[in-house]
């Protein structure tokens, strides 16, 4: 089993107290884990309870200490610190946040955060603000406020000088736990790749792989198992290279090749490497690493274009695309160029690798969401290509590996320029149209323009059809206003909002006020297409005495997020409008305003949002009409008057016609191929370190760059005008990078041999496992690089070895004692087939397998993945990987967790697997289909009943197990199929004698599907 990396939440509180004071519950810790900012709050305020309380306080250096102040600290302050802080902030636990609380001297050394206490001034102390819950973003404890009496004790203690009577100790030096960057070369994984010569091989060794393996066997006096028989090798090759069993004909041809021709084995290998099934099989293996899925857990949102990335992998592995090129395409394909349209499609689709993560798109702190998204991207890049747990350095220097926090934010700065989400109340992933041939692209462009024009017509007619003349005195027509107006009817609403027309004047047909106060209500105003430029952004509301004095308004622009609090009891400064400020907006960048009832008092009102281009618009009259648009407004009003005179029924009929046209246009536009991606929109810039991982507590800015432990060259220096993502892709895929080739060579070895030379596939750091054959690993990495990063060459090299071809045998007592887990490959390694291979084999045997390559199998109209019914006979790789709804068979047999990068799947053996094989209706149907197929084929091939039955048994065993039955198995099956006492002594014998012949064959096939020989590969 692969070792687990330290959690990025390793700084969480584990406080448990034997004192009779409040202590965190398990629920408290769980909730804290789900909120990074609250986790940060806890750590900072552990510091806050102590770090500065003695920097300027009276100490033991004073001749006399006030007994009452000492008593206050000892009786009412120190117990709280012990109960909630010291267990996570001592020399034994190595102090979260870098803070030790074992002595006053340790407090004086401090941690990663700044001052939290001002001795003598409790009102200015961050600690008091936090425990009073004065700031919603800084609350301690995070899920439960301390009693008022304790808060008053802390205020008194600070106001009295924050006296700490403990003797000051010599500040201890911070203990280095992890491997320093300067000493990175001491760990094998960070050393440069060097040319390795195979050791002297024995006479039996035929190539370099065996020379390395046999050298290890000789050192331990381990005897080699003989080669497996031709039928076993053929079955092994088919499943390992294609993921499918050989047919009876393919098995016979393979056995003949291996038995009769000197080079027949490699001929079979080459034949299988050149099949489309090889690409499918190895693509599925990489999909585990890439945490591929077709949905996200949140609300079961379906990712309709994710399948294109999967198909890219299938094609890439089938065509033996150089893996270094695949790395560059997956990390920065959108920044690359190619004249060939098909190649350009591959580059663009490949970058979907970066956006397949399982994110919480409901996060309202969009800055936090963006950083969480980048964190997930860094984590999958680190694990997939480098075997590094980079995410552990988000909040502090990596505690084990040479990855300082500055390296984390140097790499995060590279990804910061790429926009991966479009923000709304619930943010959305980005889909872009694939480039097309010029003629085809022009067709879709015309359709898009027609749809925009149609939407405007529908919106205008809709307003006229609903217009109530009685409201017109209070209403300001939308068409009479300059700039771009987003009315409350166009806002995206969350929570309870109620319409009203009581107080005027208002924009359009009315306004909204928030309803339920027990939850946060939000309204998001986003223009469809905002031309780039500088805009004055204004909010319309109707003032009244019952309005909120602190309505929360957030403006999202090219420069990030700006927050305003609006007192809606006051009349707006310009008619219905209050100015929120001037903001810069970029093409396709974020441009929206979010109004929220969070932490507000009174009634929050939303009416409209106005975007005024400051270079072209002139805000004039009290109602906000600009002089630059007076003529247009007058024309609009005249047109409105004329249209209002028309019959309402005629308007409704016209609207119905336009809606039908819109639906048709949308259907045609939906046919344009799109892909999931990110967009390089923000200007390249360095970002600051986020202290303790908190996006709102910024430290020193660090330049964009890579891991300094392995960055020994200036070749990959990032230019000021470059985000650095293309350079990152080049650095990852460079032959100078000692990790990448080692990590991938180890993966390919594990895919074929059942276990890695480094067992912890995704962790080559100091907490990972050391390679069992370090020289062989480096030789394979060099072999990969020297052969143009060819996956097929590496596969061919490994399966050509004697080590791969050895027979699976039971170890004798001596061998079992020396190497019980077959670490040194003296025998074959028995492996269970993957969940996909088990399912696909059943379909292949039943004759139902649809081998169509590529495309999406998601049913049209699917919006959520819950309770999705998977009904297809395509290969398992093409099944939608729905995070909330996987096929039961795949779940039972350890399908990969698609939310994280998986180096090697778990290999459980549990009762539910046997129950699934015996009782799953889907498996029973496959057994019935196989029975019909083989009975019909056998009857066509023989006349005599006995010969027919014997042939049927042989055909079933060859199809299911790729071998002939033993004599005992043959007799057993024959008696059962003929209606005899198929299980002597069984109480059910009489009942089974009554089964029809067809049902008996179904039961026999089903029992073969459920057998251990079917699901294990020898």
mmCIF file with all atom_site columns, N, CA and C in Angstrom, residues 500-543:
data_model
loop_
_atom_site.group_PDB
_atom_site.id
_atom_site.type_symbol
_atom_site.label_atom_id
_atom_site.label_alt_id
_atom_site.label_comp_id
_atom_site.label_asym_id
_atom_site.label_entity_id
_atom_site.label_seq_id
_atom_site.pdbx_PDB_ins_code
_atom_site.Cartn_x
_atom_site.Cartn_y
_atom_site.Cartn_z
_atom_site.occupancy
_atom_site.B_iso_or_equiv
_atom_site.pdbx_formal_charge
_atom_site.auth_seq_id
_atom_site.auth_comp_id
_atom_site.auth_asym_id
_atom_site.auth_atom_id
_atom_site.pdbx_PDB_model_num
ATOM 1   N N  . UNK A 1 500 ? -41.185 43.685 -4.839  1.00 0.00 ? 500 UNK A N  1
ATOM 2   C CA . UNK A 1 500 ? -41.948 44.791 -4.265  1.00 0.00 ? 500 UNK A CA 1
ATOM 3   C C  . UNK A 1 500 ? -41.949 45.974 -5.222  1.00 0.00 ? 500 UNK A C  1
ATOM 4   N N  . UNK A 1 501 ? -43.009 46.812 -5.108  1.00 0.00 ? 501 UNK A N  1
ATOM 5   C CA . UNK A 1 501 ? -43.104 48.067 -5.852  1.00 0.00 ? 501 UNK A CA 1
ATOM 6   C C  . UNK A 1 501 ? -43.602 49.178 -4.929  1.00 0.00 ? 501 UNK A C  1
ATOM 7   N N  . UNK A 1 502 ? -43.446 48.981 -3.616  1.00 0.00 ? 502 UNK A N  1
ATOM 8   C CA . UNK A 1 502 ? -44.028 49.906 -2.639  1.00 0.00 ? 502 UNK A CA 1
ATOM 9   C C  . UNK A 1 502 ? -43.328 51.252 -2.656  1.00 0.00 ? 502 UNK A C  1
ATOM 10  N N  . UNK A 1 503 ? -42.002 51.241 -2.618  1.00 0.00 ? 503 UNK A N  1
ATOM 11  C CA . UNK A 1 503 ? -41.231 52.482 -2.523  1.00 0.00 ? 503 UNK A CA 1
ATOM 12  C C  . UNK A 1 503 ? -40.599 52.783 -3.872  1.00 0.00 ? 503 UNK A C  1
ATOM 13  N N  . UNK A 1 504 ? -40.721 54.012 -4.338  1.00 0.00 ? 504 UNK A N  1
ATOM 14  C CA . UNK A 1 504 ? -40.109 54.404 -5.596  1.00 0.00 ? 504 UNK A CA 1
ATOM 15  C C  . UNK A 1 504 ? -39.214 55.608 -5.418  1.00 0.00 ? 504 UNK A C  1
ATOM 16  N N  . UNK A 1 505 ? -38.546 56.035 -6.475  1.00 0.00 ? 505 UNK A N  1
ATOM 17  C CA . UNK A 1 505 ? -38.572 55.399 -7.804  1.00 0.00 ? 505 UNK A CA 1
ATOM 18  C C  . UNK A 1 505 ? -37.649 54.183 -7.860  1.00 0.00 ? 505 UNK A C  1
ATOM 19  N N  . UNK A 1 506 ? -38.005 53.280 -8.750  1.00 0.00 ? 506 UNK A N  1
ATOM 20  C CA . UNK A 1 506 ? -37.174 52.094 -8.937  1.00 0.00 ? 506 UNK A CA 1
ATOM 21  C C  . UNK A 1 506 ? -36.947 51.873 -10.423 1.00 0.00 ? 506 UNK A C  1
ATOM 22  N N  . UNK A 1 507 ? -35.917 51.121 -10.732 1.00 0.00 ? 507 UNK A N  1
ATOM 23  C CA . UNK A 1 507 ? -35.534 50.835 -12.115 1.00 0.00 ? 507 UNK A CA 1
ATOM 24  C C  . UNK A 1 507 ? -36.342 49.639 -12.608 1.00 0.00 ? 507 UNK A C  1
ATOM 25  N N  . UNK A 1 508 ? -36.917 49.757 -13.798 1.00 0.00 ? 508 UNK A N  1
ATOM 26  C CA . UNK A 1 508 ? -37.653 48.648 -14.379 1.00 0.00 ? 508 UNK A CA 1
ATOM 27  C C  . UNK A 1 508 ? -38.999 48.443 -13.722 1.00 0.00 ? 508 UNK A C  1
ATOM 28  N N  . UNK A 1 509 ? -39.360 47.176 -13.475 1.00 0.00 ? 509 UNK A N  1
ATOM 29  C CA . UNK A 1 509 ? -40.694 46.836 -13.019 1.00 0.00 ? 509 UNK A CA 1
ATOM 30  C C  . UNK A 1 509 ? -40.813 46.706 -11.510 1.00 0.00 ? 509 UNK A C  1
ATOM 31  N N  . UNK A 1 510 ? -39.744 46.876 -10.767 1.00 0.00 ? 510 UNK A N  1
ATOM 32  C CA . UNK A 1 510 ? -39.812 46.740 -9.319  1.00 0.00 ? 510 UNK A CA 1
ATOM 33  C C  . UNK A 1 510 ? -38.439 46.454 -8.751  1.00 0.00 ? 510 UNK A C  1
ATOM 34  N N  . UNK A 1 511 ? -38.425 46.019 -7.513  1.00 0.00 ? 511 UNK A N  1
ATOM 35  C CA . UNK A 1 511 ? -37.160 45.683 -6.860  1.00 0.00 ? 511 UNK A CA 1
ATOM 36  C C  . UNK A 1 511 ? -37.383 44.476 -5.961  1.00 0.00 ? 511 UNK A C  1
ATOM 37  N N  . UNK A 1 512 ? -36.317 44.001 -5.310  1.00 0.00 ? 512 UNK A N  1
ATOM 38  C CA . UNK A 1 512 ? -36.390 42.826 -4.448  1.00 0.00 ? 512 UNK A CA 1
ATOM 39  C C  . UNK A 1 512 ? -35.876 43.184 -3.059  1.00 0.00 ? 512 UNK A C  1
ATOM 40  N N  . UNK A 1 513 ? -36.438 42.537 -2.041  1.00 0.00 ? 513 UNK A N  1
ATOM 41  C CA . UNK A 1 513 ? -35.874 42.641 -0.698  1.00 0.00 ? 513 UNK A CA 1
ATOM 42  C C  . UNK A 1 513 ? -35.731 41.237 -0.125  1.00 0.00 ? 513 UNK A C  1
ATOM 43  N N  . UNK A 1 514 ? -34.704 41.072 0.740   1.00 0.00 ? 514 UNK A N  1
ATOM 44  C CA . UNK A 1 514 ? -34.402 39.730 1.232   1.00 0.00 ? 514 UNK A CA 1
ATOM 45  C C  . UNK A 1 514 ? -35.450 39.286 2.237   1.00 0.00 ? 514 UNK A C  1
ATOM 46  N N  . UNK A 1 515 ? -35.680 37.964 2.247   1.00 0.00 ? 515 UNK A N  1
ATOM 47  C CA . UNK A 1 515 ? -36.686 37.398 3.117   1.00 0.00 ? 515 UNK A CA 1
ATOM 48  C C  . UNK A 1 515 ? -36.104 36.741 4.346   1.00 0.00 ? 515 UNK A C  1
ATOM 49  N N  . UNK A 1 516 ? -35.924 35.419 4.292   1.00 0.00 ? 516 UNK A N  1
ATOM 50  C CA . UNK A 1 516 ? -35.483 34.654 5.464   1.00 0.00 ? 516 UNK A CA 1
ATOM 51  C C  . UNK A 1 516 ? -34.169 35.186 6.006   1.00 0.00 ? 516 UNK A C  1
ATOM 52  N N  . UNK A 1 517 ? -34.114 35.402 7.321   1.00 0.00 ? 517 UNK A N  1
ATOM 53  C CA . UNK A 1 517 ? -32.906 35.941 7.945   1.00 0.00 ? 517 UNK A CA 1
ATOM 54  C C  . UNK A 1 517 ? -32.037 34.863 8.576   1.00 0.00 ? 517 UNK A C  1
ATOM 55  N N  . UNK A 1 518 ? -32.499 33.633 8.521   1.00 0.00 ? 518 UNK A N  1
ATOM 56  C CA . UNK A 1 518 ? -31.710 32.563 9.137   1.00 0.00 ? 518 UNK A CA 1
ATOM 57  C C  . UNK A 1 518 ? -30.679 31.986 8.181   1.00 0.00 ? 518 UNK A C  1
ATOM 58  N N  . UNK A 1 519 ? -30.566 32.556 6.991   1.00 0.00 ? 519 UNK A N  1
ATOM 59  C CA . UNK A 1 519 ? -29.554 32.109 6.023   1.00 0.00 ? 519 UNK A CA 1
ATOM 60  C C  . UNK A 1 519 ? -29.097 33.316 5.208   1.00 0.00 ? 519 UNK A C  1
ATOM 61  N N  . UNK A 1 520 ? -27.980 33.152 4.529   1.00 0.00 ? 520 UNK A N  1
ATOM 62  C CA . UNK A 1 520 ? -27.441 34.228 3.711   1.00 0.00 ? 520 UNK A CA 1
ATOM 63  C C  . UNK A 1 520 ? -28.108 34.226 2.346   1.00 0.00 ? 520 UNK A C  1
ATOM 64  N N  . UNK A 1 521 ? -28.684 35.356 1.953   1.00 0.00 ? 521 UNK A N  1
ATOM 65  C CA . UNK A 1 521 ? -29.297 35.508 0.639   1.00 0.00 ? 521 UNK A CA 1
ATOM 66  C C  . UNK A 1 521 ? -28.362 36.330 -0.245  1.00 0.00 ? 521 UNK A C  1
ATOM 67  N N  . UNK A 1 522 ? -28.194 35.899 -1.488  1.00 0.00 ? 522 UNK A N  1
ATOM 68  C CA . UNK A 1 522 ? -27.308 36.627 -2.395  1.00 0.00 ? 522 UNK A CA 1
ATOM 69  C C  . UNK A 1 522 ? -27.987 36.865 -3.734  1.00 0.00 ? 522 UNK A C  1
ATOM 70  N N  . UNK A 1 523 ? -27.608 37.964 -4.367  1.00 0.00 ? 523 UNK A N  1
ATOM 71  C CA . UNK A 1 523 ? -28.073 38.294 -5.722  1.00 0.00 ? 523 UNK A CA 1
ATOM 72  C C  . UNK A 1 523 ? -26.845 38.682 -6.532  1.00 0.00 ? 523 UNK A C  1
ATOM 73  N N  . UNK A 1 524 ? -26.640 37.984 -7.648  1.00 0.00 ? 524 UNK A N  1
ATOM 74  C CA . UNK A 1 524 ? -25.460 38.210 -8.478  1.00 0.00 ? 524 UNK A CA 1
ATOM 75  C C  . UNK A 1 524 ? -25.876 38.878 -9.784  1.00 0.00 ? 524 UNK A C  1
ATOM 76  N N  . UNK A 1 525 ? -25.268 40.033 -10.092 1.00 0.00 ? 525 UNK A N  1
ATOM 77  C CA . UNK A 1 525 ? -25.550 40.796 -11.298 1.00 0.00 ? 525 UNK A CA 1
ATOM 78  C C  . UNK A 1 525 ? -24.341 40.691 -12.218 1.00 0.00 ? 525 UNK A C  1
ATOM 79  N N  . UNK A 1 526 ? -24.539 40.092 -13.385 1.00 0.00 ? 526 UNK A N  1
ATOM 80  C CA . UNK A 1 526 ? -23.410 39.874 -14.296 1.00 0.00 ? 526 UNK A CA 1
ATOM 81  C C  . UNK A 1 526 ? -23.828 40.221 -15.724 1.00 0.00 ? 526 UNK A C  1
ATOM 82  N N  . UNK A 1 527 ? -23.144 41.180 -16.357 1.00 0.00 ? 527 UNK A N  1
ATOM 83  C CA . UNK A 1 527 ? -23.473 41.517 -17.752 1.00 0.00 ? 527 UNK A CA 1
ATOM 84  C C  . UNK A 1 527 ? -23.059 40.392 -18.683 1.00 0.00 ? 527 UNK A C  1
ATOM 85  N N  . UNK A 1 528 ? -23.813 40.239 -19.780 1.00 0.00 ? 528 UNK A N  1
ATOM 86  C CA . UNK A 1 528 ? -23.507 39.171 -20.720 1.00 0.00 ? 528 UNK A CA 1
ATOM 87  C C  . UNK A 1 528 ? -22.189 39.417 -21.436 1.00 0.00 ? 528 UNK A C  1
ATOM 88  N N  . UNK A 1 529 ? -21.969 40.627 -21.861 1.00 0.00 ? 529 UNK A N  1
ATOM 89  C CA . UNK A 1 529 ? -20.730 40.956 -22.578 1.00 0.00 ? 529 UNK A CA 1
ATOM 90  C C  . UNK A 1 529 ? -20.360 42.391 -22.240 1.00 0.00 ? 529 UNK A C  1
ATOM 91  N N  . UNK A 1 530 ? -19.344 42.546 -21.434 1.00 0.00 ? 530 UNK A N  1
ATOM 92  C CA . UNK A 1 530 ? -18.904 43.873 -21.021 1.00 0.00 ? 530 UNK A CA 1
ATOM 93  C C  . UNK A 1 530 ? -17.619 44.220 -21.761 1.00 0.00 ? 530 UNK A C  1
ATOM 94  N N  . UNK A 1 531 ? -17.663 45.215 -22.665 1.00 0.00 ? 531 UNK A N  1
ATOM 95  C CA . UNK A 1 531 ? -16.435 45.590 -23.385 1.00 0.00 ? 531 UNK A CA 1
ATOM 96  C C  . UNK A 1 531 ? -15.360 46.012 -22.393 1.00 0.00 ? 531 UNK A C  1
ATOM 97  N N  . UNK A 1 532 ? -14.080 45.712 -22.678 1.00 0.00 ? 532 UNK A N  1
ATOM 98  C CA . UNK A 1 532 ? -13.014 46.080 -21.753 1.00 0.00 ? 532 UNK A CA 1
ATOM 99  C C  . UNK A 1 532 ? -12.925 47.601 -21.581 1.00 0.00 ? 532 UNK A C  1
ATOM 100 N N  . UNK A 1 533 ? -12.521 48.018 -20.387 1.00 0.00 ? 533 UNK A N  1
ATOM 101 C CA . UNK A 1 533 ? -12.368 49.438 -20.111 1.00 0.00 ? 533 UNK A CA 1
ATOM 102 C C  . UNK A 1 533 ? -12.575 49.742 -18.646 1.00 0.00 ? 533 UNK A C  1
ATOM 103 N N  . UNK A 1 534 ? -12.538 51.033 -18.319 1.00 0.00 ? 534 UNK A N  1
ATOM 104 C CA . UNK A 1 534 ? -12.770 51.493 -16.957 1.00 0.00 ? 534 UNK A CA 1
ATOM 105 C C  . UNK A 1 534 ? -14.233 51.924 -16.819 1.00 0.00 ? 534 UNK A C  1
ATOM 106 N N  . UNK A 1 535 ? -14.870 51.447 -15.768 1.00 0.00 ? 535 UNK A N  1
ATOM 107 C CA . UNK A 1 535 ? -16.294 51.707 -15.584 1.00 0.00 ? 535 UNK A CA 1
ATOM 108 C C  . UNK A 1 535 ? -16.571 52.237 -14.177 1.00 0.00 ? 535 UNK A C  1
ATOM 109 N N  . UNK A 1 536 ? -17.545 53.144 -14.105 1.00 0.00 ? 536 UNK A N  1
ATOM 110 C CA . UNK A 1 536 ? -18.134 53.475 -12.820 1.00 0.00 ? 536 UNK A CA 1
ATOM 111 C C  . UNK A 1 536 ? -19.280 52.490 -12.603 1.00 0.00 ? 536 UNK A C  1
ATOM 112 N N  . UNK A 1 537 ? -19.243 51.804 -11.468 1.00 0.00 ? 537 UNK A N  1
ATOM 113 C CA . UNK A 1 537 ? -20.261 50.801 -11.161 1.00 0.00 ? 537 UNK A CA 1
ATOM 114 C C  . UNK A 1 537 ? -21.181 51.375 -10.091 1.00 0.00 ? 537 UNK A C  1
ATOM 115 N N  . UNK A 1 538 ? -22.513 51.297 -10.339 1.00 0.00 ? 538 UNK A N  1
ATOM 116 C CA . UNK A 1 538 ? -23.480 51.902 -9.427  1.00 0.00 ? 538 UNK A CA 1
ATOM 117 C C  . UNK A 1 538 ? -24.568 50.889 -9.072  1.00 0.00 ? 538 UNK A C  1
ATOM 118 N N  . UNK A 1 539 ? -25.064 51.035 -7.854  1.00 0.00 ? 539 UNK A N  1
ATOM 119 C CA . UNK A 1 539 ? -26.133 50.185 -7.336  1.00 0.00 ? 539 UNK A CA 1
ATOM 120 C C  . UNK A 1 539 ? -27.394 51.015 -7.160  1.00 0.00 ? 539 UNK A C  1
ATOM 121 N N  . UNK A 1 540 ? -28.538 50.483 -7.626  1.00 0.00 ? 540 UNK A N  1
ATOM 122 C CA . UNK A 1 540 ? -29.825 51.137 -7.417  1.00 0.00 ? 540 UNK A CA 1
ATOM 123 C C  . UNK A 1 540 ? -30.559 50.444 -6.282  1.00 0.00 ? 540 UNK A C  1
ATOM 124 N N  . UNK A 1 541 ? -31.130 51.249 -5.368  1.00 0.00 ? 541 UNK A N  1
ATOM 125 C CA . UNK A 1 541 ? -31.971 50.716 -4.309  1.00 0.00 ? 541 UNK A CA 1
ATOM 126 C C  . UNK A 1 541 ? -32.964 51.794 -3.887  1.00 0.00 ? 541 UNK A C  1
ATOM 127 N N  . UNK A 1 542 ? -34.012 51.411 -3.202  1.00 0.00 ? 542 UNK A N  1
ATOM 128 C CA . UNK A 1 542 ? -34.980 52.369 -2.669  1.00 0.00 ? 542 UNK A CA 1
ATOM 129 C C  . UNK A 1 542 ? -34.770 52.472 -1.160  1.00 0.00 ? 542 UNK A C  1
ATOM 130 N N  . UNK A 1 543 ? -34.565 53.680 -0.682  1.00 0.00 ? 543 UNK A N  1
ATOM 131 C CA . UNK A 1 543 ? -34.240 53.879 0.724   1.00 0.00 ? 543 UNK A CA 1
ATOM 132 C C  . UNK A 1 543 ? -35.497 53.893 1.590   1.00 0.00 ? 543 UNK A C  1
#
